[in-house]
Short mmCIF file of C-alpha atoms in Angstrom, two decimals:
data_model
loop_
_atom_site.label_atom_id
_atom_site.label_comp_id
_atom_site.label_asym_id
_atom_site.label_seq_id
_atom_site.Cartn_x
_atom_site.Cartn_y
_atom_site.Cartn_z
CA UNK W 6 -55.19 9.69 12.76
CA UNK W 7 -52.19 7.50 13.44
CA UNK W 8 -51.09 4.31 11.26
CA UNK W 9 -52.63 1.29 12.52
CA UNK W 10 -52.03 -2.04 11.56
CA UNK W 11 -55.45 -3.43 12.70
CA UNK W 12 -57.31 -4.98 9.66
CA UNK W 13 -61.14 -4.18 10.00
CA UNK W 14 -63.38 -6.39 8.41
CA UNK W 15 -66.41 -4.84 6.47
CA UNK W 16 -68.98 -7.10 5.22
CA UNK W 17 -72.50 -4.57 5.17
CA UNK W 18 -72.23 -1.23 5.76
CA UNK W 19 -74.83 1.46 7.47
CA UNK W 20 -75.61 3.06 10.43
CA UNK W 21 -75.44 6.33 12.74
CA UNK W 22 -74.82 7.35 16.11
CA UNK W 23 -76.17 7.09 19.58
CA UNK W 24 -76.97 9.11 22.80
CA UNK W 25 -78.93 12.68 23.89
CA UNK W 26 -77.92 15.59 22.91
CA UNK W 27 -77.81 18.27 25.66
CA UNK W 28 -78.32 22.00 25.04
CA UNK W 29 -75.39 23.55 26.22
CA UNK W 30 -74.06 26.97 25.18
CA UNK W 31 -70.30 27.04 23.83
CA UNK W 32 -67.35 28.28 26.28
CA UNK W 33 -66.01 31.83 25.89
CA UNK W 34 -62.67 31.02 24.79
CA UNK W 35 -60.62 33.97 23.30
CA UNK W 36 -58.37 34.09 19.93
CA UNK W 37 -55.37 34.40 21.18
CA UNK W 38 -53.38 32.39 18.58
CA UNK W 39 -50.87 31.84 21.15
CA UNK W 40 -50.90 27.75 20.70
CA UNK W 41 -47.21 27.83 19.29
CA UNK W 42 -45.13 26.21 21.85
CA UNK W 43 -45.48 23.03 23.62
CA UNK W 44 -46.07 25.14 27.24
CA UNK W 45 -48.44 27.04 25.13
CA UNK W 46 -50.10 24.33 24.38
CA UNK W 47 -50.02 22.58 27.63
CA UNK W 48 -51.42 26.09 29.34
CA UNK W 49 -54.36 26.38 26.94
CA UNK W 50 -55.21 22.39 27.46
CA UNK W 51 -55.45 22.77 31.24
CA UNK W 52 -57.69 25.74 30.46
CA UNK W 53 -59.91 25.12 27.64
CA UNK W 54 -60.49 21.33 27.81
CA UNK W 55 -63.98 20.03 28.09
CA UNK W 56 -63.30 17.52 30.40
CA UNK W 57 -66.29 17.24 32.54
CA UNK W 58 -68.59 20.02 30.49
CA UNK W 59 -71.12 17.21 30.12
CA UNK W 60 -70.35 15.46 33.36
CA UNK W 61 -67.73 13.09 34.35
CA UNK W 62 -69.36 10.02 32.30
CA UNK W 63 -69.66 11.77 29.14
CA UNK W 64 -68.47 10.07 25.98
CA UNK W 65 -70.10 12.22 23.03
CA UNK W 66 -67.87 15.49 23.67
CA UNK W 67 -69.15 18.71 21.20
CA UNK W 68 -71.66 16.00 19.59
CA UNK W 69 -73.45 17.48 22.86
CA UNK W 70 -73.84 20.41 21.03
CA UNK W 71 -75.58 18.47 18.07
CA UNK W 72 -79.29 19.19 19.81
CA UNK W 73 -82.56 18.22 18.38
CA UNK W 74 -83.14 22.19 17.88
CA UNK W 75 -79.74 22.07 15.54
CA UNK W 76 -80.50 19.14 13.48
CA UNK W 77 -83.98 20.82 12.87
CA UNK W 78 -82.28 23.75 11.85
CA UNK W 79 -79.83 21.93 9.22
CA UNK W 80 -82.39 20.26 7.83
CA UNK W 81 -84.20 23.59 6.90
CA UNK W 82 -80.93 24.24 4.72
CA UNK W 83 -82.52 21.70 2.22
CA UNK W 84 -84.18 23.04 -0.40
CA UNK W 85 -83.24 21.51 -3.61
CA UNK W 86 -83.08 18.23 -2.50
CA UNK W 87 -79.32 17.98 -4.51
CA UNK W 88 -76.86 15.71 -2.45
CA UNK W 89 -73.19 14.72 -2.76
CA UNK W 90 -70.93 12.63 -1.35
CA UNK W 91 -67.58 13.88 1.14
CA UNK W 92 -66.08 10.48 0.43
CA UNK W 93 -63.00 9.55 -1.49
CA UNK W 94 -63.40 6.28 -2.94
CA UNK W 95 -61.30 3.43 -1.74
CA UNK W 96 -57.63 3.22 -2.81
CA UNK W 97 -57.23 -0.63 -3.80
CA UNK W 98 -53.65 0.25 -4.96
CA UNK W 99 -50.46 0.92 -3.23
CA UNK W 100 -48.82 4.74 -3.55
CA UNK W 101 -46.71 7.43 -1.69
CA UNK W 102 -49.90 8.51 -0.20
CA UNK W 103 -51.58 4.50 0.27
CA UNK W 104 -49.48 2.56 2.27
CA UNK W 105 -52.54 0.15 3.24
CA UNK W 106 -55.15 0.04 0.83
CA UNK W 107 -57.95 -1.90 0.89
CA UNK W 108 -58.05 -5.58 0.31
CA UNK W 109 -60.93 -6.22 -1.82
CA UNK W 110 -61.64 -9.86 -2.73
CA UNK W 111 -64.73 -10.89 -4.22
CA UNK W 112 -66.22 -14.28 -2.91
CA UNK W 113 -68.50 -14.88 -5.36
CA UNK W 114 -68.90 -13.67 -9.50
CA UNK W 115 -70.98 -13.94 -12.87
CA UNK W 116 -67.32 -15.87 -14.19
CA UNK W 117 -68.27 -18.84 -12.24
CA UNK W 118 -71.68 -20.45 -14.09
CA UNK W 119 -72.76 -22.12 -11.33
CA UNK W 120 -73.07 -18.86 -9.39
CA UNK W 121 -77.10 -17.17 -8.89
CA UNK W 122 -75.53 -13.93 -7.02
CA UNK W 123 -71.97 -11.92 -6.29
CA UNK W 124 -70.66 -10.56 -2.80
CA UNK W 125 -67.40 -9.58 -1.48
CA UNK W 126 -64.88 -8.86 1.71
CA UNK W 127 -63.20 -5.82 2.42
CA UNK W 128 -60.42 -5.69 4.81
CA UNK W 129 -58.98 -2.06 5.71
CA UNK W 130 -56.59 -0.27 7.78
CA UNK W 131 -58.40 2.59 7.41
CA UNK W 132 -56.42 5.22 10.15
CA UNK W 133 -53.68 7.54 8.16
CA UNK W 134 -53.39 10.04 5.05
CA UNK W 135 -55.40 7.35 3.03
CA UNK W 136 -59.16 6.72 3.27
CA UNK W 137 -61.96 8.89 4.15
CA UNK W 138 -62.85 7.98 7.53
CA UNK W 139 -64.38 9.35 11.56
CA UNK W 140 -61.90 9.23 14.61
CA UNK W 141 -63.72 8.30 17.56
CA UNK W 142 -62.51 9.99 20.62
CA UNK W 143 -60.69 7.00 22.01
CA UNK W 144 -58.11 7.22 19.39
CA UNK W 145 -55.77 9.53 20.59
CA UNK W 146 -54.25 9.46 23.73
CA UNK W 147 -52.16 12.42 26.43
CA UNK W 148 -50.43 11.96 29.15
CA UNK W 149 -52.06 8.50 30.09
CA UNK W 150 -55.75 9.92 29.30
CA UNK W 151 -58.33 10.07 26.57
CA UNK W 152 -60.64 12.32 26.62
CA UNK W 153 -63.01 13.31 29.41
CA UNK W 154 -60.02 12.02 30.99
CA UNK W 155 -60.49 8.45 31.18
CA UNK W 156 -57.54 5.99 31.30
CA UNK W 157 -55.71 5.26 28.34
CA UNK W 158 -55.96 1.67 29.64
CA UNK W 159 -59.94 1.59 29.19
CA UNK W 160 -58.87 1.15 25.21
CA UNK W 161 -57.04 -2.37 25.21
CA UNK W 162 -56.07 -5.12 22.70
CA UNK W 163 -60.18 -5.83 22.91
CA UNK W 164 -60.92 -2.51 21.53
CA UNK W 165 -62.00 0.27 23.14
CA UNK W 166 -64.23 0.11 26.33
CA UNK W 167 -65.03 3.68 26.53
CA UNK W 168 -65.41 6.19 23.89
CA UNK W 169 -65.97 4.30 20.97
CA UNK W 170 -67.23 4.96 17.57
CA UNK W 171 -70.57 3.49 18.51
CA UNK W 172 -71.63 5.61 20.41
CA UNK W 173 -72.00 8.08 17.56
CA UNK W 174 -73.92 4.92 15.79
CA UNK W 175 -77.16 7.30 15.03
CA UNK W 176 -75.49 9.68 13.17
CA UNK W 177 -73.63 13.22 13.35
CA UNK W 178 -76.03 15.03 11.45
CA UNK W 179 -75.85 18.76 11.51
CA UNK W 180 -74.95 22.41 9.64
CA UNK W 181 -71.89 21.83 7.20
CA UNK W 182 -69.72 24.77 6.09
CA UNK W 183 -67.37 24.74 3.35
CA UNK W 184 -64.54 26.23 3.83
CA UNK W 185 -62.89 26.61 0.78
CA UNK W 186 -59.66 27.96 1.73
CA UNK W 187 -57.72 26.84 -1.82
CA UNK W 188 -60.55 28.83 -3.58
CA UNK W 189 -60.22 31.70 -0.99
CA UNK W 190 -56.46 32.19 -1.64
CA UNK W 191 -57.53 31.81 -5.50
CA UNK W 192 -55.28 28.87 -6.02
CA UNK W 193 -56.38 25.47 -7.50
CA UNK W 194 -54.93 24.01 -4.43
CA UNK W 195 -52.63 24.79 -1.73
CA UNK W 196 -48.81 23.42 -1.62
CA UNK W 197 -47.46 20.97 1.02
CA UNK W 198 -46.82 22.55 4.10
CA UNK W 199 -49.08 25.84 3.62
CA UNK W 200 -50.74 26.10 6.79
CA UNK W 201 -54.15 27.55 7.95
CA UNK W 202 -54.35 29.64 10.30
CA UNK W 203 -57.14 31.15 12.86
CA UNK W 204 -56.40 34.24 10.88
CA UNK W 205 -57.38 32.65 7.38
CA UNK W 206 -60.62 31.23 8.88
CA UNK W 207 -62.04 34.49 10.34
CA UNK W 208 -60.93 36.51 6.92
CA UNK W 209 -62.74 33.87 5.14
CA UNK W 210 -65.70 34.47 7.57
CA UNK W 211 -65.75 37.97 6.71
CA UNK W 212 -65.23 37.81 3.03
CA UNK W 213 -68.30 35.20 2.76
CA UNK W 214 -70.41 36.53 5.29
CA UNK W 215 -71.16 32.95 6.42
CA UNK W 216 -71.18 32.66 10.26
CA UNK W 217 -69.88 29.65 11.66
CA UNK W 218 -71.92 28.42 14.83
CA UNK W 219 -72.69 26.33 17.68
CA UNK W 220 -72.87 22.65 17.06
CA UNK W 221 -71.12 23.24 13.46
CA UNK W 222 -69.56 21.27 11.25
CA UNK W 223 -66.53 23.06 9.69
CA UNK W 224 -65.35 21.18 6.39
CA UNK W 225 -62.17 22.61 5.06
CA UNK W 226 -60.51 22.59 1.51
CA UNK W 227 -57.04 22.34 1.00
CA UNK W 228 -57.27 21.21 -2.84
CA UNK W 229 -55.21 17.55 -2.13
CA UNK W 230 -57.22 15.44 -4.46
CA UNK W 231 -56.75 18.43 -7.02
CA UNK W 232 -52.94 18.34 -6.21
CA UNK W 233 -52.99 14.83 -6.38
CA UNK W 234 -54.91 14.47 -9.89
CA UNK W 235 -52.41 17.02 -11.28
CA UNK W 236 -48.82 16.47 -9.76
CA UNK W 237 -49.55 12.82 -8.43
CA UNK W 238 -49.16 11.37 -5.09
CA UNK W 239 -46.99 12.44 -2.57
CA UNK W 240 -46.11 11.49 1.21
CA UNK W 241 -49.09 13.67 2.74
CA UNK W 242 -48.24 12.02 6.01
CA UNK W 243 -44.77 14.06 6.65
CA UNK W 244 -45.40 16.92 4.48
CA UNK W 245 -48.92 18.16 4.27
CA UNK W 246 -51.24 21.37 3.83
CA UNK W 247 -54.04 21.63 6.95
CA UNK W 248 -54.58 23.33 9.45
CA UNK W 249 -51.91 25.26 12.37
CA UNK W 250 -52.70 24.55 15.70
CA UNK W 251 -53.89 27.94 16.03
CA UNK W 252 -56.88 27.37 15.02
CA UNK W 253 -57.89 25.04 17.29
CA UNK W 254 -59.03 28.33 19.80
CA UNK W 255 -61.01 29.48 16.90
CA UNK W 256 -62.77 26.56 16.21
CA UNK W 257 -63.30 26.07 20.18
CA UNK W 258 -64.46 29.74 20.19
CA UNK W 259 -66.99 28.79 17.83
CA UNK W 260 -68.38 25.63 19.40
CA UNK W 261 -67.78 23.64 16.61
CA UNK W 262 -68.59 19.66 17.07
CA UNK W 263 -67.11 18.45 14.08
CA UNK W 264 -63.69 18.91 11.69
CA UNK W 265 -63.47 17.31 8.36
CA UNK W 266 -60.51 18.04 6.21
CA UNK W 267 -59.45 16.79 2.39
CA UNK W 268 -56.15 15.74 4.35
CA UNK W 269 -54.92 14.37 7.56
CA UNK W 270 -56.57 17.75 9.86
CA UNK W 271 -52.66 19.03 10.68
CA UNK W 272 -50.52 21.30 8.75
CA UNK W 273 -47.06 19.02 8.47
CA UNK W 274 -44.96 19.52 9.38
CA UNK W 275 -47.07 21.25 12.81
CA UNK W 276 -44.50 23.91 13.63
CA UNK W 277 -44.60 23.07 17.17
CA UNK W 278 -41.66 21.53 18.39
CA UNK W 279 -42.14 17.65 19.79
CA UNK W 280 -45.33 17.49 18.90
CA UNK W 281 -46.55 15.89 15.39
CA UNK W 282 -50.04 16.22 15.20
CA UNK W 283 -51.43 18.77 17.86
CA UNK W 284 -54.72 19.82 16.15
CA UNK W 285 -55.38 16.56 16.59
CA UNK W 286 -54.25 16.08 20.13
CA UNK W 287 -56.50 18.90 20.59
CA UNK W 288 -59.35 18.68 19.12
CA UNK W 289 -60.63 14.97 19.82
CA UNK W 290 -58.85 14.61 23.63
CA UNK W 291 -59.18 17.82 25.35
CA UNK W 292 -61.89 19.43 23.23
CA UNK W 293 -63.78 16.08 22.37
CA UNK W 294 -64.27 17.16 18.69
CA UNK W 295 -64.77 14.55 16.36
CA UNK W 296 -62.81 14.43 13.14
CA UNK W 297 -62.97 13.47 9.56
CA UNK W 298 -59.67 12.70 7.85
CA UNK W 299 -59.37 12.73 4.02
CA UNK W 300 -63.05 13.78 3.18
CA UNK W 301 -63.08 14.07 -0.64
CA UNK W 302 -63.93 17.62 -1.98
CA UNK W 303 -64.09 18.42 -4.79
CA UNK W 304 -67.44 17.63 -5.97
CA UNK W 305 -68.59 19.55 -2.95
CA UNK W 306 -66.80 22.42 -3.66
CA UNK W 307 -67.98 22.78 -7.44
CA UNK W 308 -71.81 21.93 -6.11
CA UNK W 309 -71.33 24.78 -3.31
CA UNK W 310 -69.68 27.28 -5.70
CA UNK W 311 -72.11 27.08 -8.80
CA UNK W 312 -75.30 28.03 -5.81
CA UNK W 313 -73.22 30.27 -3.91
CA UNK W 314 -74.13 28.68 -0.97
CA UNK W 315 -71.71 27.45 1.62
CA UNK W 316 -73.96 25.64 4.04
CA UNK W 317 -76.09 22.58 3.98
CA UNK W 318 -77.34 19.47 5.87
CA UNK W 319 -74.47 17.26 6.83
CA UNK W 320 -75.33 13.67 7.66
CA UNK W 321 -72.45 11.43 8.91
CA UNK W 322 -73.35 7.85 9.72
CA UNK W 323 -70.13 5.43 10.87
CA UNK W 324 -70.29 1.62 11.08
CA UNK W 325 -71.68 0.37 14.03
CA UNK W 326 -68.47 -1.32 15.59
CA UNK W 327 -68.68 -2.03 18.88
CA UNK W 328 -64.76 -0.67 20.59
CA UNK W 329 -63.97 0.61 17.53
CA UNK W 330 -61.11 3.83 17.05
CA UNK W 331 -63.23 4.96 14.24
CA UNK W 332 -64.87 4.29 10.83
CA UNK W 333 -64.61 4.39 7.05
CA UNK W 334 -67.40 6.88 6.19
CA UNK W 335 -69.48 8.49 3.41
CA UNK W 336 -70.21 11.97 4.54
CA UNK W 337 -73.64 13.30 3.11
CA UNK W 338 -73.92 17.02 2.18
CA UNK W 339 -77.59 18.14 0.80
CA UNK W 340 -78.41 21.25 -0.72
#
């Protein structure tokens, strides 16, 4: 989730994710919603990280939890055969909340006569409050370690050597829940700043009766393309609705193996002294959670609402780059 200023080249786009699943059961880890000071923090870390769950060469974290048994059952969730995409489209345009759009330069057009077909290059910085995109779990670093504890040194000027987005290459496909949490505190969308708590998410539990479970996706509303489409943009990377580090426990209590959020995951500012991101910090290095920044909700939110229904097959299938920190995606809910 931090600025880069890596260009990534994207000529054909497709692909999924790669490795065996392994049935394991999630840790009993408590609610204490005591993550609110950098000891705190540092406590919980030492006790709750999944460093080693898997074994020591492990490099899919909670996608472990993503079992042949669980994609089976997601796919049961289908029964209309109505899809719709998590993806905001790609800003091309410069604004409080774009400070590297995409480059987008077309090679070859129906202007020139001599020309029998059209194609294109993309370039895109796509890390930051901007673009929809997957954080592989070499892209955040703690105290000289990634996750599973590998050195931060493994992930060099080449790219990363451990840990990259490729080896989620065939797919993160799963259970999505919506959590509306805009919708559930009845406004259009919540204001900069407002943070979710653990509290918020097990209220929201209770109100919808929709149990969130092992090997989970957890998609969360905040309402920031709402916001955006009726105030404009705004500096979403210092002062931002998302989620308090307290609910990192309850997601870990849950088992959950991936986050997706309509912003960048962290309330902002966090609320915990010296530390910007820490949901973040985490989630993807001592939990091994992957995480979807900027997901686009809206239309899912509108589909989900009109059927009542607030689960569904998630499919999420990253670019195949070898070393990468991540990917642009196009997250795939189906009803």
């Amino acid at each position: 989730m931090f600025q880069k200023s890596i260009q990534v080249l994207v000529l054909l786009a497709s692909v999924g994710w790669t490795g065996v699943a392994v049935a394991t059961p999630p840790p009993s880890t408590p609610v204490s919603r005591g993550l609110s000071s950098p000891e705190a923090i540092q406590t919980w870390k030492t006790q709750h990280r999944n460093w080693g769950r898997w074994g020591p060469e492990d490099q899919l974290g909670t996608a472990n939890l993503i079992t042949p048994a669980k994609r089976k059952e997601a796919a049961r969730l289908v029964r209309e055969g109505v899809s719709v995409s998590l993806a905001h489209t790609l800003e091309t345009r410069q604004a409080a909340d774009v400070p590297s759009p995409l480059e987008h330069q077309m090679l070859f057009h129906g202007e020139a006569p001599e020309s029998t077909y059209s194609a294109d290059r993309l370039a895109l910085g796509f890390h930051g409050w901007s673009h929809t995109h997957l954080d592989a779990l070499c892209h955040v670093f703690d105290e000289g370690r990634t996750y599973n504890g590998y050195a931060q040194s493994k992930v060099d000027a080449k790219g990363c050597s451990v840990l990259s987005v490729n080896t989620v290459r065939d797919g993160l496909t799963t259970r999505g829940v919506l959590i509306d949490m805009a919708a559930f505190k009845g406004v259009p969308y919540l204001e900069p700043g407002a943070p979710i708590h653990a509290a918020d998410l097990e209220a929201w539990e209770r109100k919808t009766k929709v149990k969130v479970t092992s090997g989970d996706a957890v998609i969360v509303r905040t309402g920031r393309w709402a916001r955006r489409a009726a105030v404009g943009a705004w500096d979403v990377s210092s002062h931002s609705p998302g989620l308090h580090v307290s609910s990192v426990e309850w997601l870990a209590a849950r088992g959950v193996a991936v986050v997706a959020t309509d912003v960048g995951l962290d309330v902002l500012p966090s609320g915990v002294e010296g530390l910007l991101i820490p949901v973040h910090l985490l989630l993807i290095n001592t939990l091994g959670v992957h995480v979807i920044d900027n997901a686009d909700l809206e239309a899912l939110a509108k589909v989900a609402t009109a059927r009542g229904r607030y689960d569904f097959l998630l499919s999420i299938a990253p670019l195949a780059v070898e070393g990468g920190t991540g990917s642009p995606v196009n997250p795939i809910a189906t009803f």
